[in-house]
PDB file of C-alpha atoms and ligand atoms in Angstrom:
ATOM      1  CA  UNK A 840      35.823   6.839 -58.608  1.00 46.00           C
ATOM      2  CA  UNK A 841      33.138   8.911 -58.665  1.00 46.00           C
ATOM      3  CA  UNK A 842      31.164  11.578 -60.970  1.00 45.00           C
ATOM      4  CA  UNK A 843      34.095  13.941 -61.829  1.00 50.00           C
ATOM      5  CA  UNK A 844      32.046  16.591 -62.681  1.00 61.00           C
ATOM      6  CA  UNK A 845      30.624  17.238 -59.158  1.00 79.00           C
ATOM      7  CA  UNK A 846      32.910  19.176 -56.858  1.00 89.00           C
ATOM      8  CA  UNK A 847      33.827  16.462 -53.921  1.00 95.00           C
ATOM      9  CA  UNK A 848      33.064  17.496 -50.163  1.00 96.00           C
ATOM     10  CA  UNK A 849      36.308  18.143 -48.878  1.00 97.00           C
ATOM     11  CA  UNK A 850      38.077  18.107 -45.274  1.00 98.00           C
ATOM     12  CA  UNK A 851      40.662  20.062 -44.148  1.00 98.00           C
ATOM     13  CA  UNK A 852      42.531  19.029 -41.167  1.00 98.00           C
ATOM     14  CA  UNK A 853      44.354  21.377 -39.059  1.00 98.00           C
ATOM     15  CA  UNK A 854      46.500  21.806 -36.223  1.00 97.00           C
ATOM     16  CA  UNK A 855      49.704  21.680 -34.865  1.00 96.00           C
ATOM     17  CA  UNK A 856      51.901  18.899 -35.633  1.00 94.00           C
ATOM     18  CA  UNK A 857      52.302  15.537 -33.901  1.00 94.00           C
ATOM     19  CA  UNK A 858      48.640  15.992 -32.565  1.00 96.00           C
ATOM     20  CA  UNK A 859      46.767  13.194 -34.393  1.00 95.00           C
ATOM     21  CA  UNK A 860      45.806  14.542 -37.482  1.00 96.00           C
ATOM     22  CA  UNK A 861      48.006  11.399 -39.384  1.00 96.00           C
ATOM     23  CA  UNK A 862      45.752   9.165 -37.117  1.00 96.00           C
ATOM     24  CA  UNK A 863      42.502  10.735 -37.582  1.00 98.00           C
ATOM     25  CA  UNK A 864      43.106  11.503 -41.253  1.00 98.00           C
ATOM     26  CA  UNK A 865      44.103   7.305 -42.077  1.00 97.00           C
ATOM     27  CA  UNK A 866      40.378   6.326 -40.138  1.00 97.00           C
ATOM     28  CA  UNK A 867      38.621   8.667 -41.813  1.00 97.00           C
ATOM     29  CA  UNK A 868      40.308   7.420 -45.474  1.00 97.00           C
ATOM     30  CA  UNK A 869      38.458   3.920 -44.028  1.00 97.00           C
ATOM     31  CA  UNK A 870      34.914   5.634 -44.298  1.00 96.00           C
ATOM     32  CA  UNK A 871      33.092   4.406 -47.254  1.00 94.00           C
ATOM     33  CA  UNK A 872      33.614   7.315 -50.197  1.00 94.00           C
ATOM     34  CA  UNK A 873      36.549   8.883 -48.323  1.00 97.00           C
ATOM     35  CA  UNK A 874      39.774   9.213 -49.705  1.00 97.00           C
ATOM     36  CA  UNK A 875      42.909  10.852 -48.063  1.00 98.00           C
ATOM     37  CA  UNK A 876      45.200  12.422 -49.580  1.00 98.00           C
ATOM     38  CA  UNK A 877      47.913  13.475 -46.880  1.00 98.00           C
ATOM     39  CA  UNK A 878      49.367  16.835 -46.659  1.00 98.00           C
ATOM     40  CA  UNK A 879      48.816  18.316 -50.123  1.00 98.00           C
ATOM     41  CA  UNK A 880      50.790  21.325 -49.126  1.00 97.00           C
ATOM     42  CA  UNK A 881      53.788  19.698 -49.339  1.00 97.00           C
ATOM     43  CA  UNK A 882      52.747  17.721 -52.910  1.00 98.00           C
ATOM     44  CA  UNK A 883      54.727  20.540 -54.858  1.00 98.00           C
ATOM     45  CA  UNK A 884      58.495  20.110 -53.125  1.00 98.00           C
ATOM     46  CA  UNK A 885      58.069  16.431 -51.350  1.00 97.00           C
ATOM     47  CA  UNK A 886      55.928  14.758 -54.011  1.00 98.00           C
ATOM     48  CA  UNK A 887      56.401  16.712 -57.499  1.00 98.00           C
ATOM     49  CA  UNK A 888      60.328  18.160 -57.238  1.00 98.00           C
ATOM     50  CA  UNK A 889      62.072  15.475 -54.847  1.00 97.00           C
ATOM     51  CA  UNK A 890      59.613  12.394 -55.818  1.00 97.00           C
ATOM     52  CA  UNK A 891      59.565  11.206 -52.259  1.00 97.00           C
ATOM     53  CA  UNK A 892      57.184   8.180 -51.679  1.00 97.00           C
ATOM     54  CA  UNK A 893      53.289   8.269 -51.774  1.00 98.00           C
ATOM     55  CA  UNK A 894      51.823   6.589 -48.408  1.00 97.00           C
ATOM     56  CA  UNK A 895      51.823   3.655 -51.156  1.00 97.00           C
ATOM     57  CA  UNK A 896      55.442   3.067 -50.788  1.00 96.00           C
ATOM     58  CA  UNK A 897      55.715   3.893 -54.789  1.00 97.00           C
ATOM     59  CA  UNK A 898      57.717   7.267 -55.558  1.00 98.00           C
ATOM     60  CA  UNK A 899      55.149  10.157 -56.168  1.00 98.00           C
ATOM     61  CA  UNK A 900      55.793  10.021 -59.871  1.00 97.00           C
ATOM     62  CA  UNK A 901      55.246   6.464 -60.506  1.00 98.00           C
ATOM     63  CA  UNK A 902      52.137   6.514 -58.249  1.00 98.00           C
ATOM     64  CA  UNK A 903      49.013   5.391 -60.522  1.00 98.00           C
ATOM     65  CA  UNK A 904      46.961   7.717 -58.260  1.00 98.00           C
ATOM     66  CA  UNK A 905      49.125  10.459 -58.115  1.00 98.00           C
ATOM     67  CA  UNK A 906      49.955  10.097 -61.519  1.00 98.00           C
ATOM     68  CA  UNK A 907      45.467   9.757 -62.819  1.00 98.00           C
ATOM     69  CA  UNK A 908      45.509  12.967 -60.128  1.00 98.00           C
ATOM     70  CA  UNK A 909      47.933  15.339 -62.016  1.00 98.00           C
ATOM     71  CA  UNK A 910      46.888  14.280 -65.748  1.00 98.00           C
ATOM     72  CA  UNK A 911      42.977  15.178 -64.548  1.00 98.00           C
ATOM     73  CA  UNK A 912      43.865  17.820 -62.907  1.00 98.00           C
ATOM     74  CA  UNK A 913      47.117  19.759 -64.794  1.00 98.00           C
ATOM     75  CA  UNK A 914      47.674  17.643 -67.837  1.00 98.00           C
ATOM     76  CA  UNK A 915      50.320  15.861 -65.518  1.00 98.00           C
ATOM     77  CA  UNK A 916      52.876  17.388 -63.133  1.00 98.00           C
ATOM     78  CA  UNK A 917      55.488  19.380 -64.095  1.00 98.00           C
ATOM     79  CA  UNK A 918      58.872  21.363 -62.376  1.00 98.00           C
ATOM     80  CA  UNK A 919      57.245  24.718 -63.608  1.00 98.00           C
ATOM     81  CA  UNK A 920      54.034  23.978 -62.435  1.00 98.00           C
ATOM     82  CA  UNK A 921      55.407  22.720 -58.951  1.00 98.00           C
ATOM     83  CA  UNK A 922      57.586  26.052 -58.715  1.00 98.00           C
ATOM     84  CA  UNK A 923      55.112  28.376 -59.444  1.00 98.00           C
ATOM     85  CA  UNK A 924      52.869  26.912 -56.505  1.00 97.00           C
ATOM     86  CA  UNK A 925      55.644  27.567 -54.198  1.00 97.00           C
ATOM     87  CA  UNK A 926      56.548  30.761 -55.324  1.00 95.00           C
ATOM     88  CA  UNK A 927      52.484  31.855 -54.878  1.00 94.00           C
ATOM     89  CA  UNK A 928      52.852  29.881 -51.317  1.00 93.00           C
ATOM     90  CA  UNK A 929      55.458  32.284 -50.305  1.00 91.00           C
ATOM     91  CA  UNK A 930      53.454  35.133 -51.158  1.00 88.00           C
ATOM     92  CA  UNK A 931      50.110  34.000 -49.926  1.00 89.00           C
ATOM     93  CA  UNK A 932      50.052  30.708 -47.506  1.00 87.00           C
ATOM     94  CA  UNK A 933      52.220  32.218 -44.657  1.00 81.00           C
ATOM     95  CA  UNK A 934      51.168  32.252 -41.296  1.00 68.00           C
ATOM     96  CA  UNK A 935      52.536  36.196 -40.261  1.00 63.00           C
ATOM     97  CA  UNK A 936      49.989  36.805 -43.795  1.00 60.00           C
ATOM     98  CA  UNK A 937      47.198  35.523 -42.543  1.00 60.00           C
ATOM     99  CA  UNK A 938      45.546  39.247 -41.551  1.00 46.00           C
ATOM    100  CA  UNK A 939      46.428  40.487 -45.132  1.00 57.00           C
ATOM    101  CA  UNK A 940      44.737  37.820 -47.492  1.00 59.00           C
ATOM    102  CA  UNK A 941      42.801  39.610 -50.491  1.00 68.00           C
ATOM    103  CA  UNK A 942      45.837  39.004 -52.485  1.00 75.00           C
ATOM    104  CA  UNK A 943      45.636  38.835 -56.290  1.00 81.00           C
ATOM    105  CA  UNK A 944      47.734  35.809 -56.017  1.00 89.00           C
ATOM    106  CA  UNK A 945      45.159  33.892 -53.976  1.00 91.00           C
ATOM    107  CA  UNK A 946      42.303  32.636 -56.657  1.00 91.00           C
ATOM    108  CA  UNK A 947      45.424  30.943 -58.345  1.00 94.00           C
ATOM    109  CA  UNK A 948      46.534  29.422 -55.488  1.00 95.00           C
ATOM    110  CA  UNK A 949      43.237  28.365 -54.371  1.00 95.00           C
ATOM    111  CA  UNK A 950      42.232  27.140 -57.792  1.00 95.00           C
ATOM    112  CA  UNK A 951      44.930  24.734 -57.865  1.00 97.00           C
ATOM    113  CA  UNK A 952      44.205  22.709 -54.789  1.00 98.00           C
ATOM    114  CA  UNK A 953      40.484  22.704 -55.851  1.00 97.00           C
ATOM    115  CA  UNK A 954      41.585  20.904 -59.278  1.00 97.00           C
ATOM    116  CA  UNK A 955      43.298  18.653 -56.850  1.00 98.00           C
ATOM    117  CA  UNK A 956      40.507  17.933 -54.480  1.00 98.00           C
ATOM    118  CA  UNK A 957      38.393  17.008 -57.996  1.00 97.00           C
ATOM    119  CA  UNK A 958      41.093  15.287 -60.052  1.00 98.00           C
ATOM    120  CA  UNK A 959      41.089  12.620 -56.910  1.00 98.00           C
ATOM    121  CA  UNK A 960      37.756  11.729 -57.983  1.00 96.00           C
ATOM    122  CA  UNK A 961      35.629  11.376 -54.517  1.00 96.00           C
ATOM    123  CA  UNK A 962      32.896  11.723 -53.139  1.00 95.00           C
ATOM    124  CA  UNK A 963      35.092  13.236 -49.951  1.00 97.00           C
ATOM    125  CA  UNK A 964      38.441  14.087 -49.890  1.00 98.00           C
ATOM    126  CA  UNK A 965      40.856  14.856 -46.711  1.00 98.00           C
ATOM    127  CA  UNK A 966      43.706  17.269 -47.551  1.00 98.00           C
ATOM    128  CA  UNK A 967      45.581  16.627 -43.469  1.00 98.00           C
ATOM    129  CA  UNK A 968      47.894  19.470 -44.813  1.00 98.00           C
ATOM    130  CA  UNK A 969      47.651  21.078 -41.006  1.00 97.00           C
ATOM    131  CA  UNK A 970      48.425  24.798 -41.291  1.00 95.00           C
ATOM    132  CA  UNK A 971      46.119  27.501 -40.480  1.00 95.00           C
ATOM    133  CA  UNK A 972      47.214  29.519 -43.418  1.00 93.00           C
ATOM    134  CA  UNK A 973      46.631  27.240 -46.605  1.00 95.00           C
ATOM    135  CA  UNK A 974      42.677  27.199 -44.348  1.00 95.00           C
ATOM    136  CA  UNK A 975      42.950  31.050 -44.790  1.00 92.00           C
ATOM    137  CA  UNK A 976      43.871  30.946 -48.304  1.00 93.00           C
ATOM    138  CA  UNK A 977      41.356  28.016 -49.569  1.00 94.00           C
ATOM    139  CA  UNK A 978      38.149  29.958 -47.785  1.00 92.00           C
ATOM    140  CA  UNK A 979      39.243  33.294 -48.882  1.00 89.00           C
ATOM    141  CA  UNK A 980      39.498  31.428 -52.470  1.00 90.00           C
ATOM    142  CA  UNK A 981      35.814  30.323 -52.404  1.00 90.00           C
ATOM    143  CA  UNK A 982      37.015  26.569 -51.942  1.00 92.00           C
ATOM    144  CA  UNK A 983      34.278  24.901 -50.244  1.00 91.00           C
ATOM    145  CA  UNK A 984      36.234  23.297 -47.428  1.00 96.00           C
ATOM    146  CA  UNK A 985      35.043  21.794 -43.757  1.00 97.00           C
ATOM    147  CA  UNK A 986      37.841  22.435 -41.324  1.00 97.00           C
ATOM    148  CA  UNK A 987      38.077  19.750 -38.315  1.00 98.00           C
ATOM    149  CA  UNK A 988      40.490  21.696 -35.655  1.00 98.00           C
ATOM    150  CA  UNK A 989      43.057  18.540 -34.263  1.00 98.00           C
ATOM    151  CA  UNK A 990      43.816  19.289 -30.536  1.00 98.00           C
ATOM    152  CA  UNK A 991      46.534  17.433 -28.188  1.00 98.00           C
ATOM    153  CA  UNK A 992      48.000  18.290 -25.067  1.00 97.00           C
ATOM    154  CA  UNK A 993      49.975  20.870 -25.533  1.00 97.00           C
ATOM    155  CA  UNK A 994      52.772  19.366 -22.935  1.00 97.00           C
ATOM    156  CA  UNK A 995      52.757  15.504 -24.939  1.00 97.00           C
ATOM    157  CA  UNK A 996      52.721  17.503 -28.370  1.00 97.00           C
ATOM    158  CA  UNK A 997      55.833  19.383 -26.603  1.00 97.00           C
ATOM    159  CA  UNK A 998      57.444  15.992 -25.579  1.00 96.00           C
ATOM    160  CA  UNK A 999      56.885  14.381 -29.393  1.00 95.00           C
ATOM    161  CA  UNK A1000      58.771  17.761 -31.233  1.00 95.00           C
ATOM    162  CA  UNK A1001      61.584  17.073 -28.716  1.00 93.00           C
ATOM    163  CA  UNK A1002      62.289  13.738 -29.660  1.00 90.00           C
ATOM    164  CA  UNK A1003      64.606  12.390 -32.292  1.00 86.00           C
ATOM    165  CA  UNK A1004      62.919  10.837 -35.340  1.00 88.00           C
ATOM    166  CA  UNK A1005      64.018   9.318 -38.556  1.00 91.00           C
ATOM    167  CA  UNK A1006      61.578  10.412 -41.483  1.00 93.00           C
ATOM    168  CA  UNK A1007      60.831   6.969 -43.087  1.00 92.00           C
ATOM    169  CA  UNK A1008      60.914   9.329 -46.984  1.00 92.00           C
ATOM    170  CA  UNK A1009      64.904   9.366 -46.494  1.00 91.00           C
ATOM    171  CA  UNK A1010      65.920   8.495 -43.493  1.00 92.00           C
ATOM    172  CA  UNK A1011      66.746  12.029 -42.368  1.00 92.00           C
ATOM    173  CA  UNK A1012      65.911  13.394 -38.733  1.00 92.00           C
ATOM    174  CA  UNK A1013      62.606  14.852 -38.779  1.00 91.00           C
ATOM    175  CA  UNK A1014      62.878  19.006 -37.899  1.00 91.00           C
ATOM    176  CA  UNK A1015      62.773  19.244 -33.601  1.00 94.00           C
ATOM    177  CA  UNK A1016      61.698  21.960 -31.680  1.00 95.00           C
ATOM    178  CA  UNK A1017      62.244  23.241 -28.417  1.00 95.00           C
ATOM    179  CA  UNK A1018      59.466  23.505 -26.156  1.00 96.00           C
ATOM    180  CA  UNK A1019      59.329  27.324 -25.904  1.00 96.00           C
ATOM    181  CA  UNK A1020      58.624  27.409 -29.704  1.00 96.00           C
ATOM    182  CA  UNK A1021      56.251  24.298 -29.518  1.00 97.00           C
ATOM    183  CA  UNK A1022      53.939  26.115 -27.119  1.00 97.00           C
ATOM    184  CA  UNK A1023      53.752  29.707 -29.296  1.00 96.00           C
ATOM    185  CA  UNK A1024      53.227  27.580 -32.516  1.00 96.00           C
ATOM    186  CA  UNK A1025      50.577  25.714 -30.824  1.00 97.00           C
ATOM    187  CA  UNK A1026      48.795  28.717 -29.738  1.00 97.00           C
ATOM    188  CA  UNK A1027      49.510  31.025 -33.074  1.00 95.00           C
ATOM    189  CA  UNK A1028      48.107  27.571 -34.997  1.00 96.00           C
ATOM    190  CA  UNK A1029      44.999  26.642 -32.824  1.00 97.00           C
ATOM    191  CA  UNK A1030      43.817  30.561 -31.946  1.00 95.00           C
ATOM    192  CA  UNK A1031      43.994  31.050 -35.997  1.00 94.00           C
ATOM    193  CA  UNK A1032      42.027  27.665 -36.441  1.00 95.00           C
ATOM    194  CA  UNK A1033      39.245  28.471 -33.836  1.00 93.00           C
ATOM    195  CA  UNK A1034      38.689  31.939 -35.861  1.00 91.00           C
ATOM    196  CA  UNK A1035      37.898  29.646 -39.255  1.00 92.00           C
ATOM    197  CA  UNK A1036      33.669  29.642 -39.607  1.00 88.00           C
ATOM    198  CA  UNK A1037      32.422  26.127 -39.275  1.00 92.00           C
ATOM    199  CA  UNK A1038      34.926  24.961 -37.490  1.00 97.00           C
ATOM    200  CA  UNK A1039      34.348  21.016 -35.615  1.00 98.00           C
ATOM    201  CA  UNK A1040      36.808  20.350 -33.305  1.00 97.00           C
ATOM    202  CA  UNK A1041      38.351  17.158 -32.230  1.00 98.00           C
ATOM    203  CA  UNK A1042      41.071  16.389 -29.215  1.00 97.00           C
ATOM    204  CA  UNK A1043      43.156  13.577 -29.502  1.00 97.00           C
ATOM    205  CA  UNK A1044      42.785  11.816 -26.343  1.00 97.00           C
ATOM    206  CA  UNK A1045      38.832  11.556 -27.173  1.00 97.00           C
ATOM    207  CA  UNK A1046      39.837   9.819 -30.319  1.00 97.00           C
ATOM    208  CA  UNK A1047      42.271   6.864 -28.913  1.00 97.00           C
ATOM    209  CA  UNK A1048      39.926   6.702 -26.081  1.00 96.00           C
ATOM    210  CA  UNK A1049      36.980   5.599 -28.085  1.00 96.00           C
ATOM    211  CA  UNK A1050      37.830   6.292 -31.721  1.00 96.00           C
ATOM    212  CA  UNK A1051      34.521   4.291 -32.718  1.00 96.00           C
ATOM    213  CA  UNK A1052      32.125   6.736 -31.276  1.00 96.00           C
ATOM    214  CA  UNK A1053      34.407   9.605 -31.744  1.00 96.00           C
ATOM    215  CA  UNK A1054      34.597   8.883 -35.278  1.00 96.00           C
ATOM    216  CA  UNK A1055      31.088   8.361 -35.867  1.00 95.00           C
ATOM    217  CA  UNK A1056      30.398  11.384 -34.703  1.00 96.00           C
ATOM    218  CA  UNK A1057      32.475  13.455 -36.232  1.00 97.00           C
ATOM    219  CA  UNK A1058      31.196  11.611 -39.604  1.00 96.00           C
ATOM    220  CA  UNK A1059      27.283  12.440 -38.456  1.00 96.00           C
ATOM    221  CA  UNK A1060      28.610  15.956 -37.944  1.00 96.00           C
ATOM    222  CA  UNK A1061      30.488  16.414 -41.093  1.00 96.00           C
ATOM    223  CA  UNK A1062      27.773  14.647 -43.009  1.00 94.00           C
ATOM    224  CA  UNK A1063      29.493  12.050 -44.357  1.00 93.00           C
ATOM    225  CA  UNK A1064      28.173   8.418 -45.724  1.00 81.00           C
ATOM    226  CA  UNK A1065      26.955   6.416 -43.236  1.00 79.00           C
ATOM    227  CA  UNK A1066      28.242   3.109 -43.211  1.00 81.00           C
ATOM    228  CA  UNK A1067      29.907   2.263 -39.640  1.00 88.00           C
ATOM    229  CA  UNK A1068      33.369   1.899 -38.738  1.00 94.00           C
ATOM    230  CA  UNK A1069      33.893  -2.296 -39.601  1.00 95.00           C
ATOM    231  CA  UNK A1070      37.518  -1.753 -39.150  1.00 97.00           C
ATOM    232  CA  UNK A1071      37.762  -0.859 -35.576  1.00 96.00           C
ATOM    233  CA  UNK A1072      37.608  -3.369 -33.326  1.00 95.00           C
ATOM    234  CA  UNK A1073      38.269  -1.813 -29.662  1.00 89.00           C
ATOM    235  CA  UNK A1074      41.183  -0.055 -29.524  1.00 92.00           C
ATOM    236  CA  UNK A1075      42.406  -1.699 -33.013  1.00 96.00           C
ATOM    237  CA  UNK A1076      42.207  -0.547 -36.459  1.00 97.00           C
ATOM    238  CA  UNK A1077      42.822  -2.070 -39.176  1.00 97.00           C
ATOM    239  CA  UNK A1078      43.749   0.286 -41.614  1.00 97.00           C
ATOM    240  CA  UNK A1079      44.055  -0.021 -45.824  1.00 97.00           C
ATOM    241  CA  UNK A1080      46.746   1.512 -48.148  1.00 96.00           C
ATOM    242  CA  UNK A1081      46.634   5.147 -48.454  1.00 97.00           C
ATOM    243  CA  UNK A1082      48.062   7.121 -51.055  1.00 98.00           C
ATOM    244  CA  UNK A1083      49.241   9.666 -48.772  1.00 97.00           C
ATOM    245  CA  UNK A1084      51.236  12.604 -50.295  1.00 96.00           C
ATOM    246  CA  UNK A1085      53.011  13.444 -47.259  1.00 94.00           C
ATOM    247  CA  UNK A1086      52.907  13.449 -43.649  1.00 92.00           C
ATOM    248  CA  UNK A1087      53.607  11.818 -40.525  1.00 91.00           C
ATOM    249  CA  UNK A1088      55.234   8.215 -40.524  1.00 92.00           C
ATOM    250  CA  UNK A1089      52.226   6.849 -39.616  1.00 92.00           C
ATOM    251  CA  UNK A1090      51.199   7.696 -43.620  1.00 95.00           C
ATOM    252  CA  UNK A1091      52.883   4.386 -44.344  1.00 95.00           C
ATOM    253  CA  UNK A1092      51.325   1.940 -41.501  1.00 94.00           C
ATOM    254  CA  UNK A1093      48.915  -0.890 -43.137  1.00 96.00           C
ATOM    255  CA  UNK A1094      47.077  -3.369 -41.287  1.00 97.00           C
ATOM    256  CA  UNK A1095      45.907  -3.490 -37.351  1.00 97.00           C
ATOM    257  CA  UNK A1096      46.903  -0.593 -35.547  1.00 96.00           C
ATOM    258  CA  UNK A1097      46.470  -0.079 -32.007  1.00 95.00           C
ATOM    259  CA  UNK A1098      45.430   2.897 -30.725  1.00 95.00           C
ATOM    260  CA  UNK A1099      46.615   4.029 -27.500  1.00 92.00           C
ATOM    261  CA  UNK A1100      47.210   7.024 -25.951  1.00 91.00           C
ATOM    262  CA  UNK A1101      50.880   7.699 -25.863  1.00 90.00           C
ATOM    263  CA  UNK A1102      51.371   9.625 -22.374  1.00 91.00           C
ATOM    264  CA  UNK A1103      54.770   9.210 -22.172  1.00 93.00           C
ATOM    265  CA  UNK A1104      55.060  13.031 -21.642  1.00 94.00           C
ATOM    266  CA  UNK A1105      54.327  12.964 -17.830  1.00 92.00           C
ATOM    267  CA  UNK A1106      57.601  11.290 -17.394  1.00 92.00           C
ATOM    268  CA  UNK A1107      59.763  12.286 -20.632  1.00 93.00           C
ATOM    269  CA  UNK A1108      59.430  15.908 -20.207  1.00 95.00           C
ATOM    270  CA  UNK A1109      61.505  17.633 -17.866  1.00 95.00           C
ATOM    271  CA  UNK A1110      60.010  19.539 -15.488  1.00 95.00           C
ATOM    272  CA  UNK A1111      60.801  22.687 -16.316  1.00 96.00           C
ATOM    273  CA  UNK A1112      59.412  22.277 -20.128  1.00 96.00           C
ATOM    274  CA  UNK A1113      56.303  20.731 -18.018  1.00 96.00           C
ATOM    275  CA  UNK A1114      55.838  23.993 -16.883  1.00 95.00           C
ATOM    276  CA  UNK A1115      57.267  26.506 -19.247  1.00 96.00           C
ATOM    277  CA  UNK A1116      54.425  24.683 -21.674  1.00 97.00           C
ATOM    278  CA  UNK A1117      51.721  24.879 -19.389  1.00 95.00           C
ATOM    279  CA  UNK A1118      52.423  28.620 -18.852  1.00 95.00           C
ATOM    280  CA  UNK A1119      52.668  29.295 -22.510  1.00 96.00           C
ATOM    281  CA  UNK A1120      49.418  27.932 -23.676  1.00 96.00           C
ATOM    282  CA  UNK A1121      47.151  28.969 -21.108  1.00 94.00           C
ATOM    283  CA  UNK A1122      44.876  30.069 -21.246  1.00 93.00           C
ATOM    284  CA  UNK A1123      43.797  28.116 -24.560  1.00 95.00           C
ATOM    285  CA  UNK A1124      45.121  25.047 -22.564  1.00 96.00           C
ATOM    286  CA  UNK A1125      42.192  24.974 -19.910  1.00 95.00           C
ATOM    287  CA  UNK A1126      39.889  26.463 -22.484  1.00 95.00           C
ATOM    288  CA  UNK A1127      40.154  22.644 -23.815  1.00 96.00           C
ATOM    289  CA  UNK A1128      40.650  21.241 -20.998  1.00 95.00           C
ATOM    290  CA  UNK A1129      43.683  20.296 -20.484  1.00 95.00           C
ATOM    291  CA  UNK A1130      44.450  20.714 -16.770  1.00 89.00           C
ATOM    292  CA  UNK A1131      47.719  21.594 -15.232  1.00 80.00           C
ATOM    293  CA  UNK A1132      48.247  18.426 -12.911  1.00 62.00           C
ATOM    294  CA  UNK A1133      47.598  16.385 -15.797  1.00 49.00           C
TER     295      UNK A1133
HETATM  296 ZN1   ZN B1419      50.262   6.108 -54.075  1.00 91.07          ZN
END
C-alpha cells in the first residue's frame, strides 16, 4: 500500500476484445508497484450487483481488496451506488457518444473511477476495462490516465469471437460474434483509440514473441519502476494472484504460464471470413502491419 493521499499513475488498456489485453494487463500487475485491477467497467453489474468472483477466486463482496477498495473509496459498495453508475454509463460511456462528450453527467462519472484508481492504494494502477468510450469519458473528466492501445490480428481476433467459450464466473457461454461485426468493432474501437493523445501502442504478437523486452519497454515508456521482469523466464511467466474485477478467463490463471502465440486462425477460419476480415479492416490492418497472406 502506498501514500493514499497521492493520486496513483494509472493505465488504461484498450482495445478490442480477445486481443491480449488479459495477458498484458496480468505481466504488468507483476511489475514492482503495479496493481491490476481488471475491467473496472464492469465492477458495478459483474462485481457489485451479481457478486461474481474477483480474479482471487473469492466473490467480489467478500474480497478483502475489493472490500478495503469500496470502504476507501465510497464508504463501501452499495445497489444504489452501483445503479447510479450504470445509469450515468448509459448516458455518457457509449461508443455512438463518443463525438458528443461535454456532458454534465461526465465529472460524476469520471470522479468515481478516480476514487477507485486511489482507494486501490498504488503507486500504478491498470484499469484493462478495454473500451474506447470509458478512455473518452475519463480524459474528458480530467482523470490523469496513460492509454496503451492493445492490437491483434484482426483475422485471429475474428477466429477467437467465433468460438464457443464457457465464462469460468458461471459457466455461461461467453457472448460470440460473427466475423462481419468483429471486423467493424475492431475498426470503430482501434480508429477511436489511435485519436486518444498519448497514446503507446502495443500488438500482441510482439508481446508473446518476446514479452521480456516488449514489456520492458513499454514500462521505460510508461515510466514505470524499474525493477526487471524476474518472472519471465523465455516464453514462461509465472504469474501471482490478481484481484481482477472482471475480464477474460485468463483473470483467474496463477502460476507458469506459457506464452505462445495462438495462430490457430490460419486454419480455423473459413476462408471466406479470412477474407471478408481482411477487407473490412483495411486499411487500419496494413497500417499495423498485418499483411494479407499472413
Ligand atoms: Zn480479490
Amino acid at each position: 500500500m502506498n501514500d493514499r493521499t497521492s493520486p496513483p499513475q494509472v493505465i488504461f488498456l484498450g482495445g478490442l476484445g480477445r486481443s491480449g489485453t488479459t495477458l498484458l494487463e496480468r505481466l504488468l500487475g507483476e511489475l514492482p508497484g503495479v496493481v491490476a485491477l481488471g475491467e473496472v467497467v464492469h465492477l458495478w453489474a459483474r462485481g457489485v450487483l451479481a457478486g461474481e468472483p474477483c480474479g482471487c477466486g473469492e466473490p467480489f463482496p467478500a474480497c478483502p481488496f475489493w472490500r478495503s477498495v469500496g470502504e476507501r473509496a465510497f464508504g463501501g459498495w452499495s445497489g444504489p451506488l452501483a445503479e447510479r453508475m450504470l445509469h450515468l454509463r448509459h448516458r455518457v460511456d457509449r461508443t455512438r457518444r463518443i463525438v458528443r462528450i461535454g456532458h454534465p453527467d461526465l465529472a460524476e462519472y469520471g470522479r468515481a473511477y478516480e476514487r477507485i484508481y486511489r482507494a486501490a492504494g498504488a503507486r500504478v494502477v491498470v484499469d484493462s476495462s478495454k473500451h474506447a468510450s470509458l478512455a473518452y469519458c475519463l480524459v474528458a473528466a480530467g482523470v490523469d490516465v496513460r492509454v496503451v492501445q492493445v492490437i491483434r490480428d484482426p483475422r485471429a481476433v475474428a477466429h477467437s469471437w467465433g468460438r464457443s467459450v464457457a465464462r469460468p464466473e458461471d459457466g455461461r457461454p461467453m457472448a460470440r460474434w460473427g466475423a462481419a461485426r468483429t471486423a467493424l468493432h475492431w475498426t470503430a474501437q482501434n480508429l477511436a483509440l489511435e485519436l486518444l493523445p498519448g497514446v503507446t501502442r502495443v500488438r500482441y504478437e510482439d508481446l508473446v514473441r518476446d514479452p521480456a523486452a516488449t514489456l520492458s519497454w513499454l514500462a521505460a515508456r510508461l515510466g514505470l519502476p524499474a525493477g526487471g521482469t524476474p518472472f519471465l523466464t523465455g516464453g514462461t511467466a509465472r504469474l501471482s494472484p490478481a484481484h481482477t474485477v472482471s475480464g477474460n478467463p485468463m483473470r483467474f490463471t496463477v502460476g507458469a504460464v506459457e506464452l505462445r502465440r495462438d495462430d490457430s486462425w490460419t486454419g480455423g477460419l473459413a476462408s471466406r471470413d479470412r477474407r471478408l476480415v481482411g477487407a473490412l479492416t483495411w486499411p487500419l490492418r496494413a497500417a499495423y502491419g498485418y499483411r494479407s497472406a499472413a
